[in-house]
PDB file of C-alpha atoms and ligand atoms in Angstrom:
ATOM      1  CA  MET A  63      -0.419 200.003  51.566  1.00 49.00           C
ATOM      2  CA  VAL A  64       1.637 197.602  53.634  1.00 48.00           C
ATOM      3  CA  GLY A  65       0.510 194.000  53.630  1.00 53.00           C
ATOM      4  CA  MET A  66      -0.236 193.142  57.240  1.00 61.00           C
ATOM      5  CA  SER A  67       1.597 189.838  56.853  1.00 76.00           C
ATOM      6  CA  LYS A  68       4.901 191.382  55.753  1.00 84.00           C
ATOM      7  CA  LYS A  69       7.851 190.097  57.752  1.00 90.00           C
ATOM      8  CA  ALA A  70      11.408 191.303  58.210  1.00 91.00           C
ATOM      9  CA  LEU A  71      14.491 189.250  58.945  1.00 92.00           C
ATOM     10  CA  LEU A  72      16.675 190.521  61.776  1.00 89.00           C
ATOM     11  CA  LEU A  73      20.386 189.703  61.557  1.00 87.00           C
ATOM     12  CA  SER A  74      22.939 190.030  64.324  1.00 83.00           C
ATOM     13  CA  SER A  75      25.791 192.465  63.955  1.00 79.00           C
ATOM     14  CA  TRP A  76      27.693 189.477  62.533  1.00 75.00           C
ATOM     15  CA  TYR A  77      25.001 188.837  59.938  1.00 80.00           C
ATOM     16  CA  LEU A  78      23.650 185.752  61.651  1.00 80.00           C
ATOM     17  CA  PRO A  79      19.884 185.308  61.312  1.00 82.00           C
ATOM     18  CA  MET A  80      18.268 186.114  64.641  1.00 83.00           C
ATOM     19  CA  ARG A  81      14.543 186.135  64.207  1.00 85.00           C
ATOM     20  CA  VAL A  82      11.688 187.051  61.969  1.00 89.00           C
ATOM     21  CA  LEU A  83       9.807 190.171  62.970  1.00 89.00           C
ATOM     22  CA  GLY A  84       6.360 191.421  62.179  1.00 88.00           C
ATOM     23  CA  TRP A  85       6.544 194.641  60.193  1.00 87.00           C
ATOM     24  CA  GLN A  86       5.428 196.729  63.161  1.00 85.00           C
ATOM     25  CA  ASP A  87       8.332 195.488  65.297  1.00 86.00           C
ATOM     26  CA  ALA A  88      10.721 195.985  62.392  1.00 88.00           C
ATOM     27  CA  VAL A  89       9.625 199.584  61.972  1.00 86.00           C
ATOM     28  CA  LYS A  90       9.939 200.140  65.700  1.00 83.00           C
ATOM     29  CA  LEU A  91      13.574 198.956  65.632  1.00 84.00           C
ATOM     30  CA  VAL A  92      14.358 201.205  62.682  1.00 84.00           C
ATOM     31  CA  TYR A  93      12.723 204.115  64.469  1.00 79.00           C
ATOM     32  CA  VAL A  94      14.695 203.473  67.665  1.00 76.00           C
ATOM     33  CA  GLY A  95      17.834 203.429  65.538  1.00 76.00           C
ATOM     34  CA  ASN A  96      19.452 200.205  66.713  1.00 78.00           C
ATOM     35  CA  VAL A  97      19.524 198.621  63.271  1.00 87.00           C
ATOM     36  CA  ASP A  98      20.652 199.228  59.725  1.00 89.00           C
ATOM     37  CA  VAL A  99      18.245 198.413  56.931  1.00 92.00           C
ATOM     38  CA  LEU A 100      19.930 196.117  54.398  1.00 91.00           C
ATOM     39  CA  ALA A 101      16.963 195.484  52.126  1.00 91.00           C
ATOM     40  CA  GLU A 102      13.518 196.963  51.666  1.00 91.00           C
ATOM     41  CA  TYR A 103      10.202 195.966  50.172  1.00 90.00           C
ATOM     42  CA  ALA A 104       8.699 198.059  47.433  1.00 88.00           C
ATOM     43  CA  GLU A 105       5.766 198.903  49.699  1.00 87.00           C
ATOM     44  CA  GLU A 106       5.806 202.111  51.668  1.00 85.00           C
ATOM     45  CA  ILE A 107       4.699 202.985  55.162  1.00 81.00           C
ATOM     46  CA  ARG A 108       3.118 206.393  55.409  1.00 81.00           C
ATOM     47  CA  SER A 109       2.428 208.579  58.358  1.00 76.00           C
ATOM     48  CA  PRO A 110       1.096 212.121  57.999  1.00 79.00           C
ATOM     49  CA  SER A 111       4.660 213.477  57.938  1.00 78.00           C
ATOM     50  CA  VAL A 112       6.960 210.614  56.883  1.00 76.00           C
ATOM     51  CA  THR A 113       7.092 207.938  54.203  1.00 81.00           C
ATOM     52  CA  TRP A 114       9.322 204.921  54.672  1.00 79.00           C
ATOM     53  CA  LYS A 115      10.084 201.915  52.600  1.00 85.00           C
ATOM     54  CA  MET A 116       9.005 198.802  54.400  1.00 88.00           C
ATOM     55  CA  PRO A 117      12.149 197.120  55.885  1.00 91.00           C
ATOM     56  CA  ALA A 118      12.821 193.546  54.728  1.00 92.00           C
ATOM     57  CA  VAL A 119      16.245 192.748  56.204  1.00 93.00           C
ATOM     58  CA  LEU A 120      17.675 194.459  59.274  1.00 92.00           C
ATOM     59  CA  ARG A 121      21.045 194.181  60.901  1.00 91.00           C
ATOM     60  CA  GLN A 122      21.664 195.001  64.532  1.00 86.00           C
ATOM     61  CA  ARG A 123      24.235 197.691  65.148  1.00 82.00           C
ATOM     62  CA  ARG A 124      25.012 196.399  68.595  1.00 71.00           C
ATOM     63  CA  THR A 125      23.866 193.659  70.862  1.00 62.00           C
ATOM     64  CA  VAL A 126      20.550 193.870  72.597  1.00 56.00           C
ATOM     65  CA  PRO A 127      19.870 192.059  75.865  1.00 57.00           C
ATOM     66  CA  PRO A 128      18.105 188.778  75.085  1.00 55.00           C
ATOM     67  CA  ARG A 129      15.172 189.687  77.285  1.00 57.00           C
ATOM     68  CA  ALA A 130      14.496 192.687  75.085  1.00 54.00           C
ATOM     69  CA  LEU A 131      14.545 190.400  72.060  1.00 57.00           C
ATOM     70  CA  GLY A 132      12.370 187.846  73.779  1.00 64.00           C
ATOM     71  CA  VAL A 133      14.941 185.028  73.652  1.00 72.00           C
ATOM     72  CA  LYS A 134      13.129 181.964  74.871  1.00 78.00           C
ATOM     73  CA  PHE A 135      14.428 179.639  77.504  1.00 82.00           C
ATOM     74  CA  SER A 136      15.523 176.444  75.817  1.00 86.00           C
ATOM     75  CA  ARG A 137      18.090 173.751  76.245  1.00 89.00           C
ATOM     76  CA  THR A 138      19.892 174.863  73.108  1.00 86.00           C
ATOM     77  CA  ASN A 139      20.015 178.496  74.218  1.00 84.00           C
ATOM     78  CA  VAL A 140      21.521 177.446  77.545  1.00 87.00           C
ATOM     79  CA  TYR A 141      24.163 175.393  75.718  1.00 89.00           C
ATOM     80  CA  LEU A 142      24.862 178.296  73.393  1.00 86.00           C
ATOM     81  CA  ARG A 143      25.278 180.689  76.296  1.00 84.00           C
ATOM     82  CA  ASP A 144      27.692 178.308  77.991  1.00 86.00           C
ATOM     83  CA  LYS A 145      29.564 177.464  74.763  1.00 86.00           C
ATOM     84  CA  TYR A 146      28.632 173.787  75.051  1.00 91.00           C
ATOM     85  CA  THR A 147      30.957 173.637  78.049  1.00 91.00           C
ATOM     86  CA  CYS A 148      30.170 171.943  81.340  1.00 92.00           C
ATOM     87  CA  GLN A 149      30.184 174.745  83.865  1.00 91.00           C
ATOM     88  CA  TYR A 150      31.606 172.491  86.566  1.00 89.00           C
ATOM     89  CA  CYS A 151      34.470 170.626  84.876  1.00 91.00           C
ATOM     90  CA  PHE A 152      34.898 172.928  81.855  1.00 90.00           C
ATOM     91  CA  ARG A 153      34.938 170.217  79.254  1.00 93.00           C
ATOM     92  CA  ARG A 154      33.489 171.281  75.933  1.00 94.00           C
ATOM     93  CA  LEU A 155      31.320 168.412  74.748  1.00 95.00           C
ATOM     94  CA  PRO A 156      28.921 167.470  71.980  1.00 95.00           C
ATOM     95  CA  GLU A 157      25.290 168.238  72.708  1.00 93.00           C
ATOM     96  CA  LYS A 158      24.357 164.608  73.260  1.00 94.00           C
ATOM     97  CA  GLU A 159      26.779 164.372  76.190  1.00 96.00           C
ATOM     98  CA  LEU A 160      25.390 167.466  77.877  1.00 96.00           C
ATOM     99  CA  THR A 161      22.446 168.086  80.084  1.00 95.00           C
ATOM    100  CA  PHE A 162      21.450 171.030  82.150  1.00 90.00           C
ATOM    101  CA  ASP A 163      21.751 171.473  85.853  1.00 92.00           C
ATOM    102  CA  HIS A 164      19.478 173.370  88.212  1.00 92.00           C
ATOM    103  CA  VAL A 165      21.902 175.445  90.316  1.00 89.00           C
ATOM    104  CA  VAL A 166      19.238 175.607  93.005  1.00 88.00           C
ATOM    105  CA  PRO A 167      17.690 172.136  92.729  1.00 90.00           C
ATOM    106  CA  ARG A 168      14.077 171.757  91.738  1.00 90.00           C
ATOM    107  CA  SER A 169      13.393 170.078  95.061  1.00 90.00           C
ATOM    108  CA  ARG A 170      14.435 173.356  96.749  1.00 88.00           C
ATOM    109  CA  GLY A 171      12.238 175.484  94.576  1.00 90.00           C
ATOM    110  CA  GLY A 172      14.801 176.178  91.855  1.00 89.00           C
ATOM    111  CA  ARG A 173      13.162 177.179  88.611  1.00 88.00           C
ATOM    112  CA  LYS A 174      13.924 176.389  85.024  1.00 88.00           C
ATOM    113  CA  THR A 175      15.125 179.822  84.004  1.00 85.00           C
ATOM    114  CA  PHE A 176      18.267 181.269  82.460  1.00 84.00           C
ATOM    115  CA  THR A 177      19.311 182.448  85.907  1.00 83.00           C
ATOM    116  CA  ASN A 178      19.104 179.009  87.522  1.00 88.00           C
ATOM    117  CA  ILE A 179      20.219 176.635  84.791  1.00 91.00           C
ATOM    118  CA  VAL A 180      23.738 175.910  83.622  1.00 91.00           C
ATOM    119  CA  THR A 181      25.187 173.450  81.138  1.00 93.00           C
ATOM    120  CA  ALA A 182      26.629 170.362  82.784  1.00 94.00           C
ATOM    121  CA  CYS A 183      28.070 167.085  81.599  1.00 95.00           C
ATOM    122  CA  ARG A 184      26.214 164.031  82.787  1.00 95.00           C
ATOM    123  CA  PRO A 185      28.851 162.906  85.323  1.00 94.00           C
ATOM    124  CA  CYS A 186      28.989 166.358  86.983  1.00 93.00           C
ATOM    125  CA  ASN A 187      25.204 166.573  86.971  1.00 93.00           C
ATOM    126  CA  ALA A 188      24.949 163.160  88.632  1.00 93.00           C
ATOM    127  CA  ARG A 189      27.651 164.011  91.180  1.00 91.00           C
ATOM    128  CA  LYS A 190      25.937 167.236  92.208  1.00 90.00           C
ATOM    129  CA  GLY A 191      22.596 165.456  92.322  1.00 89.00           C
ATOM    130  CA  HIS A 192      19.911 167.229  94.292  1.00 88.00           C
ATOM    131  CA  ARG A 193      22.373 169.209  96.347  1.00 88.00           C
ATOM    132  CA  THR A 194      22.954 172.924  96.237  1.00 85.00           C
ATOM    133  CA  CYS A 195      26.354 174.185  95.116  1.00 83.00           C
ATOM    134  CA  ASP A 196      27.293 174.912  98.730  1.00 83.00           C
ATOM    135  CA  GLU A 197      26.464 171.358  99.734  1.00 87.00           C
ATOM    136  CA  ALA A 198      28.238 169.869  96.720  1.00 86.00           C
ATOM    137  CA  GLY A 199      31.248 172.126  97.185  1.00 83.00           C
ATOM    138  CA  CYS A 200      31.192 173.519  93.695  1.00 80.00           C
ATOM    139  CA  SER A 201      30.052 176.538  91.851  1.00 75.00           C
ATOM    140  CA  PRO A 202      29.363 177.094  88.183  1.00 75.00           C
ATOM    141  CA  ALA A 203      32.054 178.884  86.187  1.00 72.00           C
ATOM    142  CA  ALA A 204      29.841 181.854  85.618  1.00 66.00           C
ATOM    143  CA  SER A 205      26.750 182.979  87.437  1.00 64.00           C
ATOM    144  CA  PRO A 206      23.938 181.830  85.193  1.00 70.00           C
ATOM    145  CA  SER A 207      22.234 184.716  83.552  1.00 66.00           C
ATOM    146  CA  THR A 208      21.009 185.935  80.233  1.00 60.00           C
ATOM    147  CA  GLN A 209      24.173 187.996  79.872  1.00 55.00           C
ATOM    148  CA  GLY A 210      26.248 185.109  78.630  1.00 51.00           C
ATOM    149  CA  LEU A 211      23.543 184.216  76.190  1.00 54.00           C
ATOM    150  CA  ALA A 212      23.803 187.622  74.622  1.00 48.00           C
ATOM    151  CA  ALA A 213      27.529 187.109  74.250  1.00 42.00           C
ATOM    152  CA  ARG A 214      26.996 183.768  72.493  1.00 45.00           C
ATOM    153  CA  ALA A 215      24.085 184.804  70.370  1.00 43.00           C
ATOM    154  CA  TYR A 216      25.984 187.857  69.222  1.00 38.00           C
ATOM    155  CA  PRO A 217      29.613 186.787  68.892  1.00 39.00           C
ATOM    156  CA  GLY A 218      30.859 190.325  68.423  1.00 38.00           C
ATOM    157  CA  ARG A 219      30.044 191.184  71.982  1.00 38.00           C
ATOM    158  CA  ARG A 220      32.615 190.851  74.696  1.00 39.00           C
ATOM    159  CA  ILE A 221      31.743 189.462  78.077  1.00 35.00           C
ATOM    160  CA  ARG A 222      32.065 192.350  80.437  1.00 37.00           C
ATOM    161  CA  ARG A 223      31.709 190.432  83.655  1.00 38.00           C
ATOM    162  CA  ALA A 224      34.990 190.478  85.581  1.00 35.00           C
ATOM    163  CA  GLY A 225      36.600 187.068  85.448  1.00 36.00           C
ATOM    164  CA  GLY A 226      34.525 185.791  82.549  1.00 37.00           C
ATOM    165  CA  VAL A 227      34.049 182.154  81.658  1.00 40.00           C
ATOM    166  CA  GLY A 228      37.502 181.749  80.152  1.00 39.00           C
ATOM    167  CA  ALA A 229      39.397 183.220  83.081  1.00 37.00           C
ATOM    168  CA  VAL A 230      37.452 181.224  85.615  1.00 39.00           C
ATOM    169  CA  SER A 231      37.768 177.967  83.734  1.00 39.00           C
ATOM    170  CA  ARG A 232      41.545 178.208  83.651  1.00 39.00           C
ATOM    171  CA  ARG A 233      41.560 178.597  87.407  1.00 39.00           C
ATOM    172  CA  ARG A 234      39.148 175.785  88.105  1.00 42.00           C
ATOM    173  CA  ARG A 235      39.884 173.254  85.455  1.00 42.00           C
ATOM    174  CA  SER A 236      40.178 170.455  87.944  1.00 39.00           C
ATOM    175  CA  GLY A 237      36.402 170.269  88.239  1.00 43.00           C
ATOM    176  CA  LEU A 238      34.158 168.824  90.910  1.00 46.00           C
ATOM    177  CA  GLY A 239      36.799 166.363  92.035  1.00 38.00           C
ATOM    178  CA  ALA A 240      38.772 169.222  93.538  1.00 36.00           C
ATOM    179  CA  ALA A 241      35.856 170.776  95.303  1.00 36.00           C
ATOM    180  CA  GLY A 242      38.067 172.719  97.675  1.00 32.00           C
ATOM    181  CA  THR A 243      39.299 174.888  94.840  1.00 32.00           C
ATOM    182  CA  PHE A 244      35.836 176.151  94.030  1.00 36.00           C
ATOM    183  CA  ALA A 245      34.922 179.530  95.324  1.00 35.00           C
ATOM    184  CA  THR A 246      31.247 179.905  95.991  1.00 35.00           C
ATOM    185  CA  ARG A 247      29.466 182.844  94.482  1.00 39.00           C
ATOM    186  CA  HIS A 248      25.860 183.166  95.493  1.00 39.00           C
TER     187      HIS A 248
HETATM  188 ZN1  LIG B 542      31.360 168.255  83.933  1.00 88.58          ZN
END
């Protein structure tokens, strides 16, 4: 009989700890086939036709969109997605020098979600202020989304978006000061 409190640790394809799962979710992942089981409990799960060892440690075979994994919106997850790099001037900075920017400002109804928040250094954030990107003449290096987060959270994954963060940042390294060089993408 499986203890109802049994948990399983999910690792990324690069063996980084991702999250702790309840045993039901762990079994579901094994059943779907997206994971390899690295360690098992002694306990067994029985259905009328199948008996499984209870999974203890799982490793993802490939990346899973963060929404499917329930990745929560947080400051740290935004920084991770954006590689701790200001999306306007492309400087990579320590966390304490970063903040996040509402692409559509709060005063215009912009929400605090992965699709409206990008990492920004404090000077760029202050310069953009409560303006939209069109008004400020800038645009973040990459359209904010959960896609980048998946790429950061699972380093093995390549960014598939054409002109990913790296390519764009080389083109636009001059930052907000050279607003004319920013293409707007909305
Ligand atoms: Zn900046």
